[in-house]
CSV table of C-alpha atoms in Angstrom, one decimal:
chain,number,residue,atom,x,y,z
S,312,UNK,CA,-102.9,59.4,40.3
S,313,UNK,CA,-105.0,62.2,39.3
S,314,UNK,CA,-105.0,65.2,36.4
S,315,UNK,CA,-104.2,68.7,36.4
S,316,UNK,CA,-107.8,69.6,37.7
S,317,UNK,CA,-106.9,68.1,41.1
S,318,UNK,CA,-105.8,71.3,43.3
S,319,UNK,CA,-109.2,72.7,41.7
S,320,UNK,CA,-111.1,69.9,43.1
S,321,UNK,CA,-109.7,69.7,46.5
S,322,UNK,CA,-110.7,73.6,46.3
S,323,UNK,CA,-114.2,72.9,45.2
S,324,UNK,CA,-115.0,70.2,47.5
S,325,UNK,CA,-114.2,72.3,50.8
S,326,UNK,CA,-116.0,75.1,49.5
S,327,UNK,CA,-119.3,72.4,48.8
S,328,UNK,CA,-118.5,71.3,52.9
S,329,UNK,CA,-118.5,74.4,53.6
S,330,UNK,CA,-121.9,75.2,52.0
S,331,UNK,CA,-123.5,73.0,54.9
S,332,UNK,CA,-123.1,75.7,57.6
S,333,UNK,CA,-126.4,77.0,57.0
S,334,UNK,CA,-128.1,73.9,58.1
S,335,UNK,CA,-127.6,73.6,61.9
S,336,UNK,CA,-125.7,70.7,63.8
S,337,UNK,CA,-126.7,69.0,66.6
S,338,UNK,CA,-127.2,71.2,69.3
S,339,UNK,CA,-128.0,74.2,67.6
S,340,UNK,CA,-131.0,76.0,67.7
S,341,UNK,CA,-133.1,74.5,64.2
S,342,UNK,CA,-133.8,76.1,62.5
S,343,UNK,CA,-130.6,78.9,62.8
S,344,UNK,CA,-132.2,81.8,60.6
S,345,UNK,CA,-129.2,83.9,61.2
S,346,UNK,CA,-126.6,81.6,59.4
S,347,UNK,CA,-129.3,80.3,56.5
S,348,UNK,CA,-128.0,83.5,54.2
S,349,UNK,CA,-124.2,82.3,54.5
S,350,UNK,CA,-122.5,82.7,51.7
S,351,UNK,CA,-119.3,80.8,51.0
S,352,UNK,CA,-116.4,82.5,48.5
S,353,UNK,CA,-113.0,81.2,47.4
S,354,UNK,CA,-111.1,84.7,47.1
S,355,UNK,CA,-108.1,86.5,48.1
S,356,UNK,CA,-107.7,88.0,51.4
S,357,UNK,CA,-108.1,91.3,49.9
S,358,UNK,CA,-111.3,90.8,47.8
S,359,UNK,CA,-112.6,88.1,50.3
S,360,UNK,CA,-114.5,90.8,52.3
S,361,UNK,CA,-118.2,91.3,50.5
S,362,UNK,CA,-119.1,94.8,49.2
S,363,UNK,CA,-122.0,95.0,51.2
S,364,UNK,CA,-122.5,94.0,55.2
S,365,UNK,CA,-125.4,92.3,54.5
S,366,UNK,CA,-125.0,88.5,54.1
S,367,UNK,CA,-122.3,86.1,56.0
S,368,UNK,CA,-119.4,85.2,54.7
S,369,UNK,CA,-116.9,82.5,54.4
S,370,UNK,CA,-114.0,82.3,52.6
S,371,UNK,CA,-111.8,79.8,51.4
S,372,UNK,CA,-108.4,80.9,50.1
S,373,UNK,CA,-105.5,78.5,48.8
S,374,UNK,CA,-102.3,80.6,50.3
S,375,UNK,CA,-99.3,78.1,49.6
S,376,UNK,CA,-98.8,75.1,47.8
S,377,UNK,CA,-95.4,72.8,47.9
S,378,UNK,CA,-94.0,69.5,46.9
S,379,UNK,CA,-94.2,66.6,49.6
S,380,UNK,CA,-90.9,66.0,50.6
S,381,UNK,CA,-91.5,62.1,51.7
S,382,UNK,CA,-94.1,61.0,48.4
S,383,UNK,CA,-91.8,63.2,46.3
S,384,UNK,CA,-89.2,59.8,46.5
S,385,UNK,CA,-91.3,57.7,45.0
S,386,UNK,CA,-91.3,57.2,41.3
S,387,UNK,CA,-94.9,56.4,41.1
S,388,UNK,CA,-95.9,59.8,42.8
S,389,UNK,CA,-94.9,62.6,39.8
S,390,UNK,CA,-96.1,66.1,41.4
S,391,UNK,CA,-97.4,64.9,45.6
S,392,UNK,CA,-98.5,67.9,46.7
S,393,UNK,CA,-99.8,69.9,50.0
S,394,UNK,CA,-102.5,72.6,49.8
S,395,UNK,CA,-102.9,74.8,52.6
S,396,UNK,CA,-105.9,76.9,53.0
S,397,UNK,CA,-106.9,80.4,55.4
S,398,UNK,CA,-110.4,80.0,56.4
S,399,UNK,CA,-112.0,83.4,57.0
S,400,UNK,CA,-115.5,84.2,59.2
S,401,UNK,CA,-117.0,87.3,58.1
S,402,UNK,CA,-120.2,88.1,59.5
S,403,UNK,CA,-123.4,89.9,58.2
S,404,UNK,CA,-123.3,93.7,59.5
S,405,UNK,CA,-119.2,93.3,61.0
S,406,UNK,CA,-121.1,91.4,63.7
S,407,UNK,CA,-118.2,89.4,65.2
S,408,UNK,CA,-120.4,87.1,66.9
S,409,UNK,CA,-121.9,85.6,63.7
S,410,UNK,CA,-118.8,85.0,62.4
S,411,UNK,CA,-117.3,82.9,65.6
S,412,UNK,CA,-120.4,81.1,65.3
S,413,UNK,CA,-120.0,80.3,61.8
S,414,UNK,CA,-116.5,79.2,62.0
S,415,UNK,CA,-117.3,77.2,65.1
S,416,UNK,CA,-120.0,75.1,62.4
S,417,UNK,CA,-117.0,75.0,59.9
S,418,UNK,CA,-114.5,73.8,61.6
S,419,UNK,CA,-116.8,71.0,63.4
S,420,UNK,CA,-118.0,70.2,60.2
S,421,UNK,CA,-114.1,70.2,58.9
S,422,UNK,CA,-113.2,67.9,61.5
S,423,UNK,CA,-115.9,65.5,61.7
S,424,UNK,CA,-114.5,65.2,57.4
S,425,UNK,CA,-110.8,64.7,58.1
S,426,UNK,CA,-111.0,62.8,54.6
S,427,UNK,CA,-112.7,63.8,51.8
S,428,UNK,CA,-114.5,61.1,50.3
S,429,UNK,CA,-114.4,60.0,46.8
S,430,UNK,CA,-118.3,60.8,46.0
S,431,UNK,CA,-117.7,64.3,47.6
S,432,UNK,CA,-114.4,65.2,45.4
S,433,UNK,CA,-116.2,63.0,42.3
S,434,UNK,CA,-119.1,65.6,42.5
S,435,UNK,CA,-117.6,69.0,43.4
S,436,UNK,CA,-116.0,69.4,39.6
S,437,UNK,CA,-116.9,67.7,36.4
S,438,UNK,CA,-113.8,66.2,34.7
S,439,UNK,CA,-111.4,65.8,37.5
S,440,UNK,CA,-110.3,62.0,38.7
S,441,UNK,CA,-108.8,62.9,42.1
S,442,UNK,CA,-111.5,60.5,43.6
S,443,UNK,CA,-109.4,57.4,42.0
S,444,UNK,CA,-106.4,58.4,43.5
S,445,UNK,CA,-104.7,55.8,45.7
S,446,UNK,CA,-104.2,57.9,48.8
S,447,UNK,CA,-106.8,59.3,50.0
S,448,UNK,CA,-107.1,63.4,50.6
S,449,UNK,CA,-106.7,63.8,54.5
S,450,UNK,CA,-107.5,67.4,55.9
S,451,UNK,CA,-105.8,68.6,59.2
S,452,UNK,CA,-106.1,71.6,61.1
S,453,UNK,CA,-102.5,74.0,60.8
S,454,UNK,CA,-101.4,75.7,63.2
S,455,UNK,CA,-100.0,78.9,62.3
S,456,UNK,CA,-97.9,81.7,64.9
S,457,UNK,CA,-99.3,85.1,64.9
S,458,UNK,CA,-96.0,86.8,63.5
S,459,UNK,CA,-96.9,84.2,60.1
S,460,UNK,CA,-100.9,85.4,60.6
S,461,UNK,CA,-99.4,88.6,60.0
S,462,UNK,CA,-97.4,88.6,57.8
S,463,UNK,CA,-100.3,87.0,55.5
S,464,UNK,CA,-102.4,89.4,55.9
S,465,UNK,CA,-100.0,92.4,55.5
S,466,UNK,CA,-99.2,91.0,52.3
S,467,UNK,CA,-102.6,92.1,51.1
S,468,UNK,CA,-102.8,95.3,53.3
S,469,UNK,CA,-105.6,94.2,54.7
S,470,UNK,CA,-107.7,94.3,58.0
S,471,UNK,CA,-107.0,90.8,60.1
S,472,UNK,CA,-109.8,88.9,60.5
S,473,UNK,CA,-110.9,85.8,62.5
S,474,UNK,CA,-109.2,82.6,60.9
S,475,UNK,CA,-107.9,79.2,60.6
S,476,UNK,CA,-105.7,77.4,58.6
S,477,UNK,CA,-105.8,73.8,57.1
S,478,UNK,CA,-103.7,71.7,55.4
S,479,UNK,CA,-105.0,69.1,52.7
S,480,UNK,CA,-102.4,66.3,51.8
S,481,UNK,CA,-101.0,64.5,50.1
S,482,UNK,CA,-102.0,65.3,46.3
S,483,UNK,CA,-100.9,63.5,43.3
S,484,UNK,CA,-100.8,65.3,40.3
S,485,UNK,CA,-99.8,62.4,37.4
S,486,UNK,CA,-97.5,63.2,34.4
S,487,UNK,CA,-98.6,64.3,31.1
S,488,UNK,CA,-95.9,62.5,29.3
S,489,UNK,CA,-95.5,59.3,28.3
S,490,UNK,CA,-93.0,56.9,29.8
S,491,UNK,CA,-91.0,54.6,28.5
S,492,UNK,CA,-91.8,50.8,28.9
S,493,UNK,CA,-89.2,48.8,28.1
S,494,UNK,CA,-89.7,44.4,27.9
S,495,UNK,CA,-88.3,42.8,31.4
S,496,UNK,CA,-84.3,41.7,31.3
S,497,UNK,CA,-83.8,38.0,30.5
S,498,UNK,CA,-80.3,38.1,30.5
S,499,UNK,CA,-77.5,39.7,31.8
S,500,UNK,CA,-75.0,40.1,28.9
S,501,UNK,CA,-74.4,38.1,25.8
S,502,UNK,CA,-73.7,34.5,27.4
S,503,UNK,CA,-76.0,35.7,30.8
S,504,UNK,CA,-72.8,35.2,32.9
S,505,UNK,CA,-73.5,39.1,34.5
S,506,UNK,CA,-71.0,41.3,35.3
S,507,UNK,CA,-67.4,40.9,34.9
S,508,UNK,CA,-65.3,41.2,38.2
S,509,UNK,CA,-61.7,42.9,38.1
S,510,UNK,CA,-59.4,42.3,41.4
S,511,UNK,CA,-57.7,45.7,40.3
S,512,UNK,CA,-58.1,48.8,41.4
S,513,UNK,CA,-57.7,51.0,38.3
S,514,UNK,CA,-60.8,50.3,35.8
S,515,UNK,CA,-60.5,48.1,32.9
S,516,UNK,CA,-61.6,50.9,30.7
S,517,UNK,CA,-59.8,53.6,28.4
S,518,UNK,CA,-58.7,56.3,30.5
S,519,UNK,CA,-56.8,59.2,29.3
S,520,UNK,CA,-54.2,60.8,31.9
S,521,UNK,CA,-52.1,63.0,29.7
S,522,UNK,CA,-52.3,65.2,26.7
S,523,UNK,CA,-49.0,66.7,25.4
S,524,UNK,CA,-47.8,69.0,22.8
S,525,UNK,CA,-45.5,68.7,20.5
S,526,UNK,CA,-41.8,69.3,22.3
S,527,UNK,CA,-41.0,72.1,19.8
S,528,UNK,CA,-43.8,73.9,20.2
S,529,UNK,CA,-44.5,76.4,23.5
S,530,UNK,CA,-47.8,74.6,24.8
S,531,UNK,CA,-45.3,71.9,25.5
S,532,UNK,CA,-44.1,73.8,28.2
S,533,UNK,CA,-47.2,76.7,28.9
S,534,UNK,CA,-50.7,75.1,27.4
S,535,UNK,CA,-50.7,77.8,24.9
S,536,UNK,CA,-52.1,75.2,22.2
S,537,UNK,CA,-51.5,73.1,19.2
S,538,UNK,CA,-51.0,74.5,15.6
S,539,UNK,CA,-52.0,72.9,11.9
S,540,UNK,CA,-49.8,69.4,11.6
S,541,UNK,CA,-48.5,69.3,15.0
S,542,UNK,CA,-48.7,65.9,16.8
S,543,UNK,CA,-50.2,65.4,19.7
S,544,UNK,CA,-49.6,62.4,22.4
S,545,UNK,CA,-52.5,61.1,24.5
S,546,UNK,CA,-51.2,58.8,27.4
S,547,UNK,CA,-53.2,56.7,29.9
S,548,UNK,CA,-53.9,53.2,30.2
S,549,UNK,CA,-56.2,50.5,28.2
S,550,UNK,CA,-56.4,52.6,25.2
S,551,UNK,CA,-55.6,49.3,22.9
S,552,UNK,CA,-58.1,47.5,20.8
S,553,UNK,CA,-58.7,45.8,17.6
S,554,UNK,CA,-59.9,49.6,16.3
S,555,UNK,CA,-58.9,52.5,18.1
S,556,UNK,CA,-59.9,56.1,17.0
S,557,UNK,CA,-60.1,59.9,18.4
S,558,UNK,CA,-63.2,61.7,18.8
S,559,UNK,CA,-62.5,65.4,18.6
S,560,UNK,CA,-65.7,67.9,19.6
S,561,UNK,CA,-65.3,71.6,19.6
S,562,UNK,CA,-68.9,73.5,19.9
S,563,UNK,CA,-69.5,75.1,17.1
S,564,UNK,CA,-69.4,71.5,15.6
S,565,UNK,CA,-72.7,69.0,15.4
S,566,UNK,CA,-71.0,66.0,15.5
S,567,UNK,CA,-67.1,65.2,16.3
S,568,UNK,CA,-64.9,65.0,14.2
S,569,UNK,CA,-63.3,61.0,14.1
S,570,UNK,CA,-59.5,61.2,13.3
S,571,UNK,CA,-57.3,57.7,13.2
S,572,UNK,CA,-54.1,57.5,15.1
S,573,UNK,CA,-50.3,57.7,14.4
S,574,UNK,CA,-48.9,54.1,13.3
S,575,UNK,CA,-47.2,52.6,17.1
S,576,UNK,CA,-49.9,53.4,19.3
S,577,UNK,CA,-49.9,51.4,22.7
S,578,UNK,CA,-52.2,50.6,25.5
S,579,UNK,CA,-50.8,53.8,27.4
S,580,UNK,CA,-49.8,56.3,24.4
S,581,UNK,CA,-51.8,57.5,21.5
S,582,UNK,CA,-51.2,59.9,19.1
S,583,UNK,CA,-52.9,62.3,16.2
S,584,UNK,CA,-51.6,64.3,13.6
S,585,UNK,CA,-53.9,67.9,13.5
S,586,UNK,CA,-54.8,68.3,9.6
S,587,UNK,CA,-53.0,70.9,7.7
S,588,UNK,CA,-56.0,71.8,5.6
S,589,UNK,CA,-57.8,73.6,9.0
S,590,UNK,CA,-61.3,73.7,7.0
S,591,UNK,CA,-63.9,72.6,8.7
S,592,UNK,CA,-61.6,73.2,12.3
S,593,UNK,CA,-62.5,76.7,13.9
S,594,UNK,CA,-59.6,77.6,16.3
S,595,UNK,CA,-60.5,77.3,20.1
S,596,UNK,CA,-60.9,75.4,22.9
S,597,UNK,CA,-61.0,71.4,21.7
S,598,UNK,CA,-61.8,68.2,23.5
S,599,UNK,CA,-60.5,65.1,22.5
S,600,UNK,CA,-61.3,61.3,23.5
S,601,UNK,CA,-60.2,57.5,22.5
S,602,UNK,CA,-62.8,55.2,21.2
S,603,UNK,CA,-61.5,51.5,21.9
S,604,UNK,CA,-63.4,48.8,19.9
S,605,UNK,CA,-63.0,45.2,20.5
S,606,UNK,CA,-64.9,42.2,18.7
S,607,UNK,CA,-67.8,41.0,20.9
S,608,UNK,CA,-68.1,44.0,23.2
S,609,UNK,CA,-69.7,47.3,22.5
S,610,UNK,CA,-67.2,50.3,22.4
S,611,UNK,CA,-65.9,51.8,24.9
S,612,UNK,CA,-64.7,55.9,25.1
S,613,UNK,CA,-62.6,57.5,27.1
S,614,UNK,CA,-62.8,60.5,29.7
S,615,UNK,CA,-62.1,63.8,27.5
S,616,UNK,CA,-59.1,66.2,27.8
S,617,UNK,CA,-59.1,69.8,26.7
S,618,UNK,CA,-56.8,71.5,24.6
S,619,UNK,CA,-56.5,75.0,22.5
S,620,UNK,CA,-56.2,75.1,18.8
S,621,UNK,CA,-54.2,78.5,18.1
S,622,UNK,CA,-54.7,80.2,15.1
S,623,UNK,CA,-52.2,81.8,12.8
S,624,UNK,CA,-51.5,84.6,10.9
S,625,UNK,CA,-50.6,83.6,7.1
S,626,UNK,CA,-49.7,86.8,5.6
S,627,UNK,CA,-47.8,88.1,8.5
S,628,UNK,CA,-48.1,91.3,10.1
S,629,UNK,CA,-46.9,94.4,8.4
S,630,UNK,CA,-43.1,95.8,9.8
S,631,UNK,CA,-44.9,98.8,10.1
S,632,UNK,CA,-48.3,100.9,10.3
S,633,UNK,CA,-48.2,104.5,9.3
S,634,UNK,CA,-50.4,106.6,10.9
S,635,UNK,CA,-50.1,109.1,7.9
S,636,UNK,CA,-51.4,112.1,10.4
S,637,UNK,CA,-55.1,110.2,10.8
S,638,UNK,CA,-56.7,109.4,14.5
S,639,UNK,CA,-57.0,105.9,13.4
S,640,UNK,CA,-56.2,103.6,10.7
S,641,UNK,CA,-57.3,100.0,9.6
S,642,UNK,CA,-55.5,96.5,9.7
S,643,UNK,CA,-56.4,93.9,7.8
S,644,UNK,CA,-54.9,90.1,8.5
S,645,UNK,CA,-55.5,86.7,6.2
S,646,UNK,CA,-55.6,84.2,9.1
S,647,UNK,CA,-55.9,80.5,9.8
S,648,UNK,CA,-58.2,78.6,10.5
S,649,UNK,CA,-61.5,80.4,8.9
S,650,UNK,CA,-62.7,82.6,11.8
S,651,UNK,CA,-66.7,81.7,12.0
S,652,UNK,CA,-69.4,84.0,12.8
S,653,UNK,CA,-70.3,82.9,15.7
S,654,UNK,CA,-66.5,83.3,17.5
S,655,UNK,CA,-65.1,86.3,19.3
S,656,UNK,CA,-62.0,87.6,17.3
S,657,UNK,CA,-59.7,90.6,18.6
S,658,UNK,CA,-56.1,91.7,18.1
S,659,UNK,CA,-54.1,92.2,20.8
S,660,UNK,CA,-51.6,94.7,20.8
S,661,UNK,CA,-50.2,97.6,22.9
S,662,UNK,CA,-51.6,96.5,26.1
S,663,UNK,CA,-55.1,96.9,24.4
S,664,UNK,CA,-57.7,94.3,22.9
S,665,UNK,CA,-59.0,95.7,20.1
S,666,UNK,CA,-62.5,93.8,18.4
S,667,UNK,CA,-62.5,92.6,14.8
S,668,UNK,CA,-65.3,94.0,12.8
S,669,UNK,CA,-68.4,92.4,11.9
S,670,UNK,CA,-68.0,89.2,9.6
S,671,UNK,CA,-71.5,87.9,8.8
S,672,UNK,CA,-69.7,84.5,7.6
S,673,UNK,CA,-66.9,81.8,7.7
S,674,UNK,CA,-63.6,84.4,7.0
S,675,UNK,CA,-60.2,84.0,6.9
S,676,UNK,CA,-59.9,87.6,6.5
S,677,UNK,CA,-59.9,89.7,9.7
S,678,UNK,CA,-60.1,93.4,10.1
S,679,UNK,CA,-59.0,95.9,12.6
S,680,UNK,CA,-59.6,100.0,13.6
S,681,UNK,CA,-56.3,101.0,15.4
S,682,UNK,CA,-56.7,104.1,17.1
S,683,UNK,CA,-55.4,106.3,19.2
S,684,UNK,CA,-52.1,104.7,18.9
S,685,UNK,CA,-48.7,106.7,19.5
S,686,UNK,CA,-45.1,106.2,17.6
S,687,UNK,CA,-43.3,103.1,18.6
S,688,UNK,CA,-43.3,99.4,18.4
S,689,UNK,CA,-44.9,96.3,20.3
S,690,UNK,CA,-45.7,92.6,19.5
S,691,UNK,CA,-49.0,91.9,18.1
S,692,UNK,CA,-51.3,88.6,18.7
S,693,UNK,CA,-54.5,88.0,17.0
S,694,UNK,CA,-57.2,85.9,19.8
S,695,UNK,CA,-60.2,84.0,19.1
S,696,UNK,CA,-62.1,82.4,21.4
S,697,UNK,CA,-59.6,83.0,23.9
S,698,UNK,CA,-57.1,81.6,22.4
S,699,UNK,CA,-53.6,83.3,20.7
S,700,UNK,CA,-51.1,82.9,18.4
S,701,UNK,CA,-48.2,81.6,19.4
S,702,UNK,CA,-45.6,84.5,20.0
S,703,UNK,CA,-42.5,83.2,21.3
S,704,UNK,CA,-40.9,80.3,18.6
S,705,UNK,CA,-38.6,78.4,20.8
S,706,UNK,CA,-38.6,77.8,24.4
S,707,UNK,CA,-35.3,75.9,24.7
S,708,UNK,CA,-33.3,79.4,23.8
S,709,UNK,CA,-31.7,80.7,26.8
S,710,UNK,CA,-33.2,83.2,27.0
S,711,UNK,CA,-36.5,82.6,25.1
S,712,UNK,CA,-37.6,85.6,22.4
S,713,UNK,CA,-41.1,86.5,21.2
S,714,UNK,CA,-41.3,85.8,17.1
S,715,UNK,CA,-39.6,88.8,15.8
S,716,UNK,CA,-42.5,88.4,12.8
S,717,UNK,CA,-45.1,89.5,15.1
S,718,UNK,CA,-43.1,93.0,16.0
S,719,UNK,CA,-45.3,96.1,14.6
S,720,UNK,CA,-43.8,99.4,14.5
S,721,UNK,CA,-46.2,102.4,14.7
S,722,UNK,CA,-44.4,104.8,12.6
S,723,UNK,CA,-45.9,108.8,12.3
């Protein structure tokens, strides 16, 4: 593993490599004048070329870096990463000649150093530990299609000049957090008897299949949602225990709520009462789940159902709104549950959704601008979060009615 200074170092040490082009290889004429001024840079394409024509140039730029895809499955290897590298030749006076030759010294001196030692990376940048990493830093020449040459270089709307590219793999960058350590396993469960083993199909554990309103109410039939002191029924399978209780979680909550069950409550059927006193239960979407605790075993929960908590209107909606020859006129409702700060309230009526004003805390009043309303009459519903009041009292009428206490007339 190495620090954060790796890619820095792998950087640093080409660049020191590269520094030996001005002393000649084998075969060269020694000593090589012309290349003893070479000058080696680590820029981007478009600020690679030097101001002056004067000196050679190399240059070293780091153009892409990604994750290894095969180290990247191994826990031990954090950040494995690939650098690749564009190696540019420009030489002294545009004179093309100088720079083949000095990429033909850099790239024999590249190849004869496929892998960068440890004393080489260990002294190219003070601080960095990339020279203690386990795998060592291979470098390979890339191969790279003209249409990607291009497109490189147009990137920086610059002039293409002689190159190469390299890739240098694989580098691990370690984690800066610390990990968790915990002691070995000595055994497997209380008694070290492992695993239990159930010839069923259907899991041992407390699954809820069902949640139904009460029969009276219309979510029975159409979801719309439980009210204050309805019951609701849970139903699935291995929901008995020797302490069995419901874990209700709306989120503007920190913590669930923990309500016990109604008195009968079976391994398939479980049931609540929802409080009458709603403080404390902002209406909206609800989620609800069985906690089954038996002596010996840690507890177990169940999978979580959904299901809307409507709120109501306690004063009732006025028979009638005047609109006294004004463009608009204000409506102001006591509802329940406390509408909170945080939750979208509107009243619905006349085909429109109109927005509560601005409450800057818990309220249980609500108010409403009407306007641009015309004479006549409609039902009215008051939403928040998405969710309305009931409107319609009894689904078993044939046929059913909306509540006639929710009819507004709009008189002139």
């Amino acid at each position: 593993m190495s620090n954060s200074l790796s890619i820095a170092a792998v950087t640093a040490t080409l660049r020191d490599l590269l520094n030996q082009v001005r002393s000649a290889l084998p075969g060269d004429p020694d000593p090589d004048l012309e290349l003893a001024d070479v000058q080696v840079s680590c820029k981007p394409l478009d600020k690679a070329r030097p101001e002056k024509d004067d000196v050679n140039t190399l240059n070293l730029f780091l153009y892409e870096t990604f994750v290894d895809a095969a180290q990247r499955n191994d826990p031990s290897s954090p950040l494995p990463l690939r650098l690749h590298y564009l190696l540019t030749a420009f030489g002294r006076g545009n004179d093309d000649v100088l720079a083949h030759r000095m990429l033909g010294r850099a790239m024999s001196l590249l190849q004869d150093r496929a892998l960068l030692m440890p004393a080489d990376i260990q002294a190219s940048l003070t601080g960095n530990d990339l020279y203690l990493q386990r795998e060592r830093v291979r470098l390979t020449a890339l191969p790279i299609s003209v249409e990607e040459m291009s497109k490189l270089w147009t990137i920086f709307q610059v002039n293409y000049r002689v190159s190469v590219a390299y890739e240098a793999s694989v580098v691990i960058i370690d984690s800066a957090r610390t990990q968790r350590a915990p002691l070995p396993v000595l055994k497997r469960g209380p008694l070290d008897r492992g695993p239990d083993v159930y010839p069923s199909p259907v899991p041992p554990y407390p699954t809820l299949l069902e949640l139904a309103l009460p029969a009276n109410q219309p979510g029975a039939r159409v979801g719309f949602g439980a009210a204050a002191g309805d019951v609701v029924t849970l139903r699935g399978h291995d929901l008995a225990g020797d302490g069995v209780s419901l874990r209700l979680s709306h989120p503007l909550l920190a913590a669930p709520l923990v309500l016990a069950p109604q008195a009968g409550a079976t391994a398939a059927q479980v049931q609540f009462q929802l409080p009458t006193d709603q403080t404390g239960w902002p209406a909206g979407f609800w989620t609800v789940a069985v906690v089954v605790s038996t002596a010996g075993a840690p507890d177990h929960s169940s999978n979580v159902l959904s299901f809307p908590l409507v709120p109501r209107v306690v004063a009732g909606f006025p028979a009638a709104v005047a609109l006294a020859g004004g463009p608009s006129v204000q409506l102001d409702l006591q509802v329940s549950p406390q509408v909170w700060p945080q939750q979208r309230a509107s009243l619905l009526f006349g085909g429109r959704e109109l927005r509560a004003l601005d409450h800057p805390g818990k309220s249980a009043s609500l108010s409403f601008t009407l306007d641009a309303l015309s004479a006549g009459a409609g039902f009215a519903r008051v939403r928040v979060d998405g969710v309305d009041t009931l409107v319609v009292t009894d689904y078993t009428a044939r046929p059913p009615a909306f509540d006639p206490s929710q009819r507004v007339s709009v008189t002139p």
